[in-house]
Amino acid sequence: MKKTNYGQRGVAAGILFAGLSLLSGCIDDNMSDCNNFTVRYKIELSAQAQAFSGRMDNLNMHFYDGTQSLAHHEYVEREQMPDDNIYAISLPMNDYHHFAIANILPESSVSASDLAVQSDRYKLAYDSNADTVPSHASELYVGRERFSIADKNQFIEVVLTPCIAMTRLHLDYETGVAASIGSIEGYVNKTATGFYCRDSIYEHDRPVVVQMKETGEDENGLSLFQALSFPSKDVASAGAPAVDRSVAEENALWNTDVYVSIGNKITRNTIHVAEPLSAGKCVDIYGVVRGDGSIEIGHNLQATVAITLDWKPGGNIDVEM
């Protein structure tokens, strides 16, 4: 998948192509087929999205006709957005499948499909095929609407909701432990790798590990690590249980690995979570780091911890000592 940088020349050419296609259809019909309509966009968050900002920094508007071909595309930065988030658009009379995406950033680990793809293949996905990717750089919101343009002065409202989830790890320390810690690294596992915008379908085509970012302290002075990722699956994958896996691991829909470095040893804490990491949901994990690097988690969620003392680095995750 080729990365699409919406602030650069390639996208400007794509927008121009879409605009010329639309303009050509209207001119051929002497504007008799072209109708003006207005669209209002708004972001809605659930009660579980308390840590999401609901901020819209940019907006991509995609309009596909009945053949799944792109009929019109617009991109606006926050500075260009109208105060009421209402846009006037002109399109020929037709049936349309519309979706809008907020907050795609060039520096993010997630990129969008090229504008030329058909609507059912347009997706947001990791730009790299690496096994470990950084946390998403922004909160991604997607809204979709099917409609028909039959007359002038139609009004459409499109509600955008998060297509990503948030994991926050809040850590306290046993007395005297904080000073001896060399580093702490956190990773979120078993989440989706992509999202098809038109049909709201998540793709799980390979294992991927999302690295958490240390963001300072929370409102209570606890060390805070955070990851924005695609959601986990809602149900466990079917199949025979693996003989070398615990019941907690088998029942977990996703997990977080936390590596605590003390002296010349690393302790791996794998937090298995049985409840889904859903889109628009913020999961807060609270824990206390002990002197041996193990983490005792709180009881605010259905989770268990598997602890590996004196863990040795290997595989595709490189924990800095």
Short mmCIF file of C-alpha atoms in Angstrom, two decimals:
data_model
loop_
_atom_site.label_atom_id
_atom_site.label_comp_id
_atom_site.label_asym_id
_atom_site.label_seq_id
_atom_site.Cartn_x
_atom_site.Cartn_y
_atom_site.Cartn_z
CA MET A 1 0.00 0.00 0.00
CA LYS A 2 1.36 3.34 -1.01
CA LYS A 3 1.35 5.98 1.67
CA THR A 4 -0.87 8.97 0.99
CA ASN A 5 0.41 12.28 2.34
CA TYR A 6 -2.59 14.58 2.23
CA GLY A 7 -0.52 17.72 2.63
CA GLN A 8 1.67 17.07 -0.37
CA ARG A 9 1.58 17.36 -4.14
CA GLY A 10 0.38 13.82 -4.83
CA VAL A 11 -2.87 14.36 -3.02
CA ALA A 12 -3.36 17.77 -4.56
CA ALA A 13 -3.20 16.02 -7.93
CA GLY A 14 -5.74 13.45 -6.73
CA ILE A 15 -8.10 16.17 -5.57
CA LEU A 16 -7.66 18.00 -8.86
CA PHE A 17 -8.43 14.79 -10.78
CA ALA A 18 -11.59 14.22 -8.75
CA GLY A 19 -12.63 17.83 -9.18
CA LEU A 20 -12.09 17.71 -12.95
CA SER A 21 -14.13 14.51 -13.17
CA LEU A 22 -16.98 16.13 -11.30
CA LEU A 23 -16.77 19.35 -13.27
CA SER A 24 -16.78 17.46 -16.57
CA GLY A 25 -20.01 15.65 -15.67
CA CYS A 26 -21.73 18.90 -14.76
CA ILE A 27 -20.56 20.75 -17.88
CA ASP A 28 -21.66 17.94 -20.18
CA ASP A 29 -25.14 18.23 -18.76
CA ASN A 30 -25.09 22.02 -18.87
CA MET A 31 -25.32 22.01 -15.07
CA SER A 32 -28.86 20.59 -15.22
CA ASP A 33 -27.70 17.48 -13.37
CA CYS A 34 -25.68 19.31 -10.74
CA ASN A 35 -27.27 20.00 -7.36
CA ASN A 36 -25.98 21.85 -4.36
CA PHE A 37 -26.30 20.30 -0.93
CA THR A 38 -24.81 20.86 2.52
CA VAL A 39 -23.05 18.46 4.85
CA ARG A 40 -22.41 18.95 8.54
CA TYR A 41 -19.75 16.91 10.34
CA LYS A 42 -19.54 16.32 14.05
CA ILE A 43 -17.60 14.01 16.37
CA GLU A 44 -19.45 11.96 18.96
CA LEU A 45 -17.76 10.12 21.83
CA SER A 46 -19.12 7.44 24.15
CA ALA A 47 -18.86 7.44 27.93
CA GLN A 48 -15.91 5.03 27.60
CA ALA A 49 -13.94 7.56 25.57
CA GLN A 50 -13.22 9.93 28.45
CA ALA A 51 -9.56 10.34 27.46
CA PHE A 52 -10.29 11.18 23.80
CA SER A 53 -10.12 14.84 22.86
CA GLY A 54 -12.83 14.87 20.18
CA ARG A 55 -10.68 17.35 18.26
CA MET A 56 -10.76 17.56 14.47
CA ASP A 57 -7.42 18.78 13.06
CA ASN A 58 -8.09 17.91 9.43
CA LEU A 59 -10.87 16.31 7.42
CA ASN A 60 -10.94 14.17 4.29
CA MET A 61 -14.31 13.95 2.54
CA HIS A 62 -14.81 11.12 0.02
CA PHE A 63 -17.89 10.81 -2.22
CA TYR A 64 -18.26 7.63 -4.30
CA ASP A 65 -20.93 7.05 -6.93
CA GLY A 66 -22.86 3.86 -7.66
CA THR A 67 -19.90 2.35 -9.52
CA GLN A 68 -17.68 2.72 -6.40
CA SER A 69 -15.60 5.31 -8.26
CA LEU A 70 -14.52 8.51 -6.54
CA ALA A 71 -16.79 11.33 -7.69
CA HIS A 72 -15.48 14.05 -5.39
CA HIS A 73 -12.85 14.53 -2.69
CA GLU A 74 -12.05 17.48 -0.44
CA TYR A 75 -9.37 17.95 2.19
CA VAL A 76 -9.36 20.77 4.74
CA GLU A 77 -7.04 21.73 7.58
CA ARG A 78 -8.37 22.95 10.90
CA GLU A 79 -7.59 26.59 10.06
CA GLN A 80 -9.84 26.34 6.97
CA MET A 81 -12.79 24.67 8.69
CA PRO A 82 -16.02 26.66 9.05
CA ASP A 83 -17.10 27.31 12.63
CA ASP A 84 -20.26 25.24 12.22
CA ASN A 85 -18.50 22.44 10.27
CA ILE A 86 -21.05 22.80 7.46
CA TYR A 87 -19.80 22.48 3.89
CA ALA A 88 -21.57 23.37 0.63
CA ILE A 89 -20.89 20.79 -2.09
CA SER A 90 -22.15 20.36 -5.64
CA LEU A 91 -22.60 16.90 -7.18
CA PRO A 92 -24.65 15.41 -10.05
CA MET A 93 -27.88 13.59 -9.18
CA ASN A 94 -26.88 10.05 -8.24
CA ASP A 95 -26.62 7.54 -5.40
CA TYR A 96 -23.56 8.08 -3.22
CA HIS A 97 -21.61 6.31 -0.55
CA HIS A 98 -19.81 8.91 1.49
CA PHE A 99 -17.24 8.59 4.23
CA ALA A 100 -15.13 11.17 6.02
CA ILE A 101 -11.90 10.70 7.95
CA ALA A 102 -10.50 13.11 10.51
CA ASN A 103 -6.90 13.47 11.66
CA ILE A 104 -4.77 11.56 9.16
CA LEU A 105 -1.23 12.83 9.76
CA PRO A 106 1.84 12.34 7.52
CA GLU A 107 4.03 11.45 10.50
CA SER A 108 1.68 8.73 11.76
CA SER A 109 2.36 4.99 11.56
CA VAL A 110 -1.05 4.73 9.87
CA SER A 111 -1.65 5.81 6.28
CA ALA A 112 -4.59 5.81 3.87
CA SER A 113 -5.12 4.11 0.54
CA ASP A 114 -4.59 5.99 -2.69
CA LEU A 115 -7.60 7.94 -3.92
CA ALA A 116 -7.83 5.78 -7.05
CA VAL A 117 -8.97 2.62 -5.24
CA GLN A 118 -12.62 1.61 -5.22
CA SER A 119 -14.62 2.55 -2.15
CA ASP A 120 -14.81 -0.97 -0.69
CA ARG A 121 -11.00 -1.29 -0.78
CA TYR A 122 -10.20 2.07 0.82
CA LYS A 123 -8.62 1.50 4.20
CA LEU A 124 -6.46 2.88 6.95
CA ALA A 125 -3.53 0.59 7.74
CA TYR A 126 0.00 0.53 9.06
CA ASP A 127 2.41 1.91 6.52
CA SER A 128 5.13 -0.51 7.60
CA ASN A 129 5.09 -4.30 7.50
CA ALA A 130 7.26 -4.35 10.61
CA ASP A 131 6.14 -6.54 13.51
CA THR A 132 6.44 -3.58 15.92
CA VAL A 133 4.96 -0.18 15.10
CA PRO A 134 4.73 3.05 17.13
CA SER A 135 1.50 4.24 18.68
CA HIS A 136 -0.78 6.10 16.27
CA ALA A 137 0.14 9.78 16.10
CA SER A 138 -3.46 11.01 16.23
CA GLU A 139 -7.01 10.11 17.19
CA LEU A 140 -8.66 8.84 14.00
CA TYR A 141 -12.37 9.44 13.50
CA VAL A 142 -14.48 8.05 10.67
CA GLY A 143 -18.09 8.74 9.64
CA ARG A 144 -20.11 7.28 6.78
CA GLU A 145 -23.45 7.92 5.11
CA ARG A 146 -25.36 6.62 2.11
CA PHE A 147 -27.60 9.10 0.33
CA SER A 148 -29.16 10.00 -3.01
CA ILE A 149 -29.13 13.44 -4.57
CA ALA A 150 -32.52 13.93 -6.17
CA ASP A 151 -33.15 17.65 -5.72
CA LYS A 152 -31.46 20.83 -4.60
CA ASN A 153 -30.85 22.10 -1.09
CA GLN A 154 -30.52 18.74 0.64
CA PHE A 155 -28.94 18.58 4.08
CA ILE A 156 -26.88 15.66 5.39
CA GLU A 157 -25.35 15.18 8.83
CA VAL A 158 -22.37 12.85 9.20
CA VAL A 159 -21.33 11.67 12.67
CA LEU A 160 -17.67 10.70 13.10
CA THR A 161 -16.66 8.24 15.82
CA PRO A 162 -13.25 6.84 16.77
CA CYS A 163 -11.99 3.89 14.73
CA ILE A 164 -9.13 3.39 17.18
CA ALA A 165 -8.82 2.48 20.85
CA MET A 166 -6.68 3.82 23.66
CA THR A 167 -4.70 1.92 26.29
CA ARG A 168 -3.29 3.79 29.27
CA LEU A 169 -0.94 2.24 31.82
CA HIS A 170 -0.69 4.08 35.16
CA LEU A 171 2.25 2.95 37.32
CA ASP A 172 3.12 3.58 40.95
CA TYR A 173 6.26 2.23 42.61
CA GLU A 174 7.01 0.33 45.77
CA THR A 175 9.04 2.44 48.21
CA GLY A 176 12.60 2.85 46.97
CA VAL A 177 12.02 1.10 43.65
CA ALA A 178 11.65 4.09 41.30
CA ALA A 179 15.30 5.15 41.69
CA SER A 180 16.60 1.72 40.69
CA ILE A 181 14.57 1.36 37.49
CA GLY A 182 16.58 1.69 34.30
CA SER A 183 13.67 1.73 31.86
CA ILE A 184 10.08 0.64 31.31
CA GLU A 185 8.75 -0.33 27.88
CA GLY A 186 5.10 -1.13 27.13
CA TYR A 187 3.55 -2.88 24.10
CA VAL A 188 -0.03 -3.65 23.10
CA ASN A 189 -0.61 -6.97 21.29
CA LYS A 190 -3.36 -8.74 19.33
CA THR A 191 -5.05 -5.73 17.76
CA ALA A 192 -6.18 -5.13 14.17
CA THR A 193 -3.81 -4.03 11.44
CA GLY A 194 -6.24 -2.05 9.28
CA PHE A 195 -9.72 -0.59 8.91
CA TYR A 196 -11.92 -0.57 5.80
CA CYS A 197 -13.68 2.79 6.02
CA ARG A 198 -16.74 2.18 3.83
CA ASP A 199 -17.96 -0.97 5.56
CA SER A 200 -16.42 -0.41 9.00
CA ILE A 201 -14.51 -3.72 8.94
CA TYR A 202 -11.26 -4.33 10.77
CA GLU A 203 -8.47 -6.36 9.22
CA HIS A 204 -6.44 -8.87 11.23
CA ASP A 205 -4.00 -10.10 8.59
CA ARG A 206 -0.88 -10.55 10.75
CA PRO A 207 0.39 -10.19 14.32
CA VAL A 208 1.41 -6.65 15.14
CA VAL A 209 2.81 -5.05 18.30
CA VAL A 210 2.06 -1.39 19.09
CA GLN A 211 4.63 0.39 21.24
CA MET A 212 3.35 2.60 24.04
CA LYS A 213 4.61 6.14 24.60
CA GLU A 214 5.63 7.46 27.99
CA THR A 215 3.66 10.68 28.35
CA GLY A 216 4.74 11.93 31.77
CA GLU A 217 2.41 11.73 34.76
CA ASP A 218 -1.35 11.40 35.12
CA GLU A 219 -3.54 13.65 37.25
CA ASN A 220 -2.56 11.63 40.36
CA GLY A 221 1.19 11.78 39.78
CA LEU A 222 1.49 8.21 38.46
CA SER A 223 3.79 7.41 35.54
CA LEU A 224 1.67 7.26 32.41
CA PHE A 225 2.22 5.16 29.29
CA GLN A 226 -0.23 5.34 26.41
CA ALA A 227 -0.94 3.66 23.08
CA LEU A 228 -3.42 4.46 20.34
CA SER A 229 -4.10 1.35 18.28
CA PHE A 230 -6.76 -0.35 16.23
CA PRO A 231 -9.17 -2.41 18.36
CA SER A 232 -8.84 -6.06 19.33
CA LYS A 233 -11.24 -8.76 18.22
CA ASP A 234 -14.56 -8.94 20.06
CA VAL A 235 -14.38 -12.71 20.55
CA ALA A 236 -11.51 -15.14 20.85
CA SER A 237 -10.33 -16.90 17.71
CA ALA A 238 -11.74 -20.37 17.18
CA GLY A 239 -9.40 -23.33 17.33
CA ALA A 240 -7.96 -25.96 19.61
CA PRO A 241 -6.23 -24.64 22.75
CA ALA A 242 -2.44 -24.61 22.60
CA VAL A 243 -0.86 -27.01 25.07
CA ASP A 244 1.75 -24.49 26.19
CA ARG A 245 -0.68 -21.67 26.97
CA SER A 246 -2.45 -20.92 30.24
CA VAL A 247 -6.21 -20.58 30.60
CA ALA A 248 -5.81 -16.82 31.08
CA GLU A 249 -3.80 -16.56 27.88
CA GLU A 250 -6.36 -18.62 25.96
CA ASN A 251 -9.23 -16.43 27.20
CA ALA A 252 -7.46 -13.13 26.58
CA LEU A 253 -8.65 -11.04 23.65
CA TRP A 254 -5.54 -8.86 23.81
CA ASN A 255 -2.63 -8.18 26.10
CA THR A 256 -0.02 -5.67 27.13
CA ASP A 257 3.63 -6.59 27.66
CA VAL A 258 5.47 -4.36 30.13
CA TYR A 259 9.25 -4.78 30.40
CA VAL A 260 10.85 -3.40 33.57
CA SER A 261 14.64 -3.07 33.59
CA ILE A 262 16.34 -3.04 37.02
CA GLY A 263 20.12 -3.37 37.11
CA ASN A 264 21.14 -5.96 34.53
CA LYS A 265 17.84 -7.84 34.59
CA ILE A 266 14.54 -7.41 32.78
CA THR A 267 11.19 -8.57 34.10
CA ARG A 268 8.39 -9.13 31.58
CA ASN A 269 4.85 -8.57 32.78
CA THR A 270 2.19 -9.81 30.35
CA ILE A 271 -1.22 -8.41 31.24
CA HIS A 272 -3.90 -10.61 29.66
CA VAL A 273 -7.22 -8.81 29.24
CA ALA A 274 -10.45 -10.78 28.73
CA GLU A 275 -12.66 -7.85 27.75
CA PRO A 276 -12.44 -6.38 24.23
CA LEU A 277 -10.38 -3.33 23.43
CA SER A 278 -13.14 -1.68 21.40
CA ALA A 279 -13.08 1.30 19.07
CA GLY A 280 -13.64 4.50 21.00
CA LYS A 281 -12.81 2.82 24.30
CA CYS A 282 -10.11 3.91 26.72
CA VAL A 283 -8.81 1.08 28.92
CA ASP A 284 -6.94 2.23 32.03
CA ILE A 285 -4.60 -0.27 33.67
CA TYR A 286 -3.31 0.61 37.14
CA GLY A 287 -0.32 -1.15 38.65
CA VAL A 288 2.43 -1.04 41.28
CA VAL A 289 6.00 -1.94 40.33
CA ARG A 290 7.69 -4.17 42.91
CA GLY A 291 11.39 -4.47 43.71
CA ASP A 292 11.86 -7.47 41.41
CA GLY A 293 10.29 -5.63 38.45
CA SER A 294 6.97 -7.43 38.70
CA ILE A 295 3.76 -5.42 38.47
CA GLU A 296 0.72 -5.94 40.68
CA ILE A 297 -2.31 -4.63 38.78
CA GLY A 298 -5.51 -3.18 40.20
CA HIS A 299 -8.93 -4.80 40.03
CA ASN A 300 -10.59 -2.27 37.72
CA LEU A 301 -10.70 -4.70 34.77
CA GLN A 302 -10.82 -8.41 33.97
CA ALA A 303 -7.13 -9.17 33.63
CA THR A 304 -4.38 -11.42 34.89
CA VAL A 305 -0.60 -10.98 34.88
CA ALA A 306 1.99 -13.54 33.80
CA ILE A 307 5.43 -12.61 35.17
CA THR A 308 8.76 -13.71 33.71
CA LEU A 309 11.69 -12.81 35.96
CA ASP A 310 15.12 -12.37 34.37
CA TRP A 311 13.60 -12.29 30.89
CA LYS A 312 16.08 -12.34 28.01
CA PRO A 313 15.51 -10.07 24.98
CA GLY A 314 14.83 -11.85 21.71
CA GLY A 315 12.48 -12.02 18.78
CA ASN A 316 11.35 -8.76 17.23
CA ILE A 317 10.98 -6.64 20.34
CA ASP A 318 14.20 -4.95 21.40
CA VAL A 319 14.03 -3.65 24.95
CA GLU A 320 16.76 -1.17 25.73
CA MET A 321 18.77 -1.91 28.85
#
